[in-house]
Each structure stands twice: as structure tokens, then as C-alpha cells.
Amino acid sequence: AYEPLRKLCLAILTNQKLSYGEDSDNMIAGILFDGASLWEEYLNVIMQEKFGERLLHPNNRNGFGRQYFFEGASGEIFPDFLLDANPVSGNVMTAGQVLDAKYRNNALDSDVYKQMLSYMFRFDSKIGKLLYPVSSKDCDKDEGKAKVLKLRRDSSIVLKTVPFTVPAYSEEDSFESFAKEMEQ
């Protein structure tokens, strides 16, 4: 099943001419990848090491961990991560924390806050966290600082922004040193 993907990867790695279809003049001009998905899976690897079975990672790409707003399987939702979840027959009733991965820090807006509050309400959670990458060179700027937003009517309900520092990479750096920085 992966043979076409394997061939594409080999062609990219060996700088071969890429085309598609019967007509070889249909050149491939680029490749799209899902950066948000890669970021989410990267965070999953890191957090699984720390939290283990306490962390549930519903996955909307394959339907694993599908949750619903309403009884009777209505209002399908996929929070990125649930920490200290209380599953009953595959349905999570409550979670200590709801975590959402954003692959860019400028994505933190009113719609994101509303989505997080709806997830927190659904899972009876008082803590929500928005996880986003920030370049090591931007750590000292405002977007590189964690924030705690308290709900106006109930300050025990909080939404935290959590920047993850991602080291800058340049051609002068070795891949090994970059990998060590990423690991840290």
C-alpha cells in the first residue's frame, strides 16, 4: 500500500524528475504536508514520555478516541489531548486538563478560546492549555511568554498559553547539535 509513497520519497531524495498521470509533462511543482499534524504528533511523543497512560490523544485523522458533545453520538469533537481523563466504554466523561496544539503562535484568537472553553465545559475541566512553538530567538518577546487567562465569572477556570521553545536551525549548524537541542 505504501509503494507509491516510497517511490515518491526516493525520487525526491535523489532529485529525479517528478510527474504524475499518463502525460509526463504534468510536473510536480511542490509537496504539501500537514504542519499542524506533525507538530501535534511531535508533542504527543514528548508528552507520552512524561505522562504515559495519563495522556489520551484522540486522533481525528484515524478516528481514534472520537468524542461527542451530546449523547447519542452527536456533535463529534477531537480535542488534541486529554490529561487525567476518565473514560467509560470509550467515552471520556471528565478530564483534569484539555490541551490543544497550535502550530503557530499567532493562531491564538477568540475562536480558539471559544473552542477550548467548549471542550473544557464538555469534559468538566477547569484547566485548558494551548501549546504552541516559539523560536529560541523569540523567547524573550511577548509571544515567548506563558500567559494565564482566568474566566471572568469564575477565576478558578483558567486557560494557559504554553510556548514550546524550538531551536533555530541554520546551515552552519550540524544536524547532531540541532537534534540535541530539540531533545532538550
XYZ file of C-alpha atoms in Angstrom:
184
model
C 0.000 0.000 0.000
C 2.959 2.340 0.615
C 4.788 1.619 -2.636
C 3.701 4.859 -4.414
C 4.770 6.904 -1.377
C 8.090 5.044 -1.182
C 8.743 5.761 -4.888
C 7.872 9.443 -4.422
C 10.211 9.725 -1.430
C 13.050 8.074 -3.321
C 12.501 10.376 -6.304
C 12.616 13.432 -4.031
C 15.734 12.240 -2.233
C 17.568 11.511 -5.482
C 16.439 14.760 -7.211
C 14.703 12.874 -10.009
C 12.157 14.474 -12.304
C 8.690 14.152 -10.752
C 5.455 13.997 -12.755
C 2.020 12.469 -12.408
C -0.600 10.886 -14.638
C -0.257 9.476 -18.120
C 1.149 12.716 -19.533
C 4.751 13.064 -18.358
C 4.541 16.857 -18.949
C 2.480 17.236 -15.752
C 5.345 18.237 -13.494
C 5.024 18.260 -9.718
C 5.927 21.738 -8.517
C 5.866 21.060 -4.799
C 4.730 18.873 -1.962
C 2.167 19.715 0.686
C 2.435 18.420 4.212
C 0.305 18.954 7.271
C 2.497 21.014 9.611
C -0.195 21.121 12.291
C -0.389 17.336 12.326
C 3.400 16.965 12.530
C 3.532 19.433 15.449
C 0.727 17.607 17.262
C 2.432 14.240 16.842
C 5.765 15.681 17.972
C 4.087 16.962 21.151
C 2.435 13.574 21.609
C 5.833 11.841 21.620
C 7.236 14.313 24.152
C 4.202 14.228 26.432
C 3.769 10.438 26.294
C 7.263 10.141 27.786
C 6.246 12.437 30.649
C 2.610 11.477 31.281
C 2.290 7.942 29.885
C -1.193 6.478 30.281
C -2.451 9.659 31.948
C -2.478 11.273 28.486
C -5.157 10.483 25.918
C -4.514 11.644 22.353
C -7.697 11.447 20.262
C -6.767 11.415 16.587
C -9.187 12.868 14.044
C -7.146 11.532 11.108
C -7.909 7.915 12.003
C -10.946 8.312 14.275
C -9.189 7.010 17.405
C -10.643 8.458 20.602
C -13.604 10.105 18.893
C -15.657 12.040 21.451
C -19.032 13.773 21.281
C -20.641 16.847 22.744
C -24.030 15.172 23.088
C -25.441 11.790 23.989
C -26.348 9.558 21.077
C -23.101 10.217 19.190
C -23.950 13.763 18.126
C -21.532 16.632 17.801
C -18.276 14.815 17.075
C -15.177 16.502 18.569
C -11.453 15.768 18.705
C -9.599 17.618 21.438
C -5.887 17.174 20.779
C -5.027 15.860 24.254
C -6.867 14.995 27.459
C -4.853 14.669 30.652
C -6.152 12.543 33.531
C -9.216 11.530 31.542
C -11.954 9.324 32.955
C -13.047 7.033 30.088
C -16.163 4.877 30.350
C -16.689 2.454 27.441
C -14.526 4.594 25.142
C -16.278 7.839 26.049
C -14.378 10.293 28.192
C -16.640 11.665 30.881
C -14.207 14.102 32.526
C -10.600 15.221 32.139
C -8.322 17.081 34.523
C -6.953 19.166 31.658
C -7.713 19.763 27.995
C -4.675 20.538 25.829
C -4.715 21.858 22.296
C -1.722 22.052 19.948
C -1.357 25.104 17.724
C 1.498 25.038 15.253
C 1.884 28.825 15.182
C 1.588 31.339 17.979
C -0.466 33.853 16.012
C -3.319 31.313 15.891
C -4.347 32.147 19.457
C -7.527 34.110 18.867
C -11.134 34.376 20.001
C -12.249 31.301 18.023
C -9.507 29.191 19.626
C -10.543 30.393 23.083
C -14.185 29.533 22.368
C -13.226 26.063 21.149
C -11.127 25.450 24.261
C -13.882 26.674 26.586
C -16.383 24.376 24.876
C -14.007 21.416 25.317
C -13.360 22.362 28.944
C -17.102 22.619 29.556
C -17.724 19.257 27.875
C -15.043 17.448 29.894
C -15.750 19.321 33.140
C -12.190 20.625 33.215
C -11.067 23.799 34.942
C -7.703 23.869 33.158
C -7.054 24.259 29.455
C -3.660 24.678 27.824
C -2.749 25.935 24.371
C 0.636 24.537 23.280
C 2.485 26.379 20.505
C 6.034 26.611 19.145
C 8.211 29.666 19.561
C 11.652 30.153 18.066
C 14.534 30.266 20.524
C 15.345 33.756 19.218
C 11.805 34.930 20.142
C 11.770 33.511 23.690
C 12.179 36.923 25.286
C 9.408 38.507 23.231
C 5.761 38.602 24.336
C 4.771 35.509 22.282
C 7.510 33.515 24.015
C 5.998 34.023 27.450
C 3.332 31.836 29.053
C 0.053 33.536 29.945
C -2.732 32.623 32.329
C -6.219 33.745 31.303
C -8.874 33.490 34.005
C -12.555 33.222 33.158
C -14.307 36.458 34.081
C -17.190 34.866 36.034
C -15.111 32.138 37.704
C -11.377 32.707 38.184
C -10.856 29.020 39.058
C -11.331 28.240 35.334
C -8.080 29.061 33.563
C -6.711 28.868 30.061
C -2.911 28.835 29.880
C -0.766 29.520 26.843
C 2.331 27.330 26.867
C 5.136 28.210 24.455
C 7.491 25.371 23.474
C 10.918 26.628 22.514
C 12.110 25.263 19.178
C 15.791 25.891 18.449
C 16.693 27.880 15.379
C 18.479 25.884 12.696
C 20.942 27.226 10.189
C 23.035 25.559 7.517
C 26.158 26.205 9.617
C 24.824 24.012 12.449
C 25.306 20.288 12.408
C 22.204 18.153 12.399
C 23.504 16.389 15.508
C 23.693 19.629 17.524
C 20.225 20.645 16.316
C 18.829 17.213 17.294
C 20.352 17.557 20.777
C 18.746 20.980 21.187
C 15.386 19.592 20.017
C 15.668 16.762 22.515
C 16.199 19.261 25.338
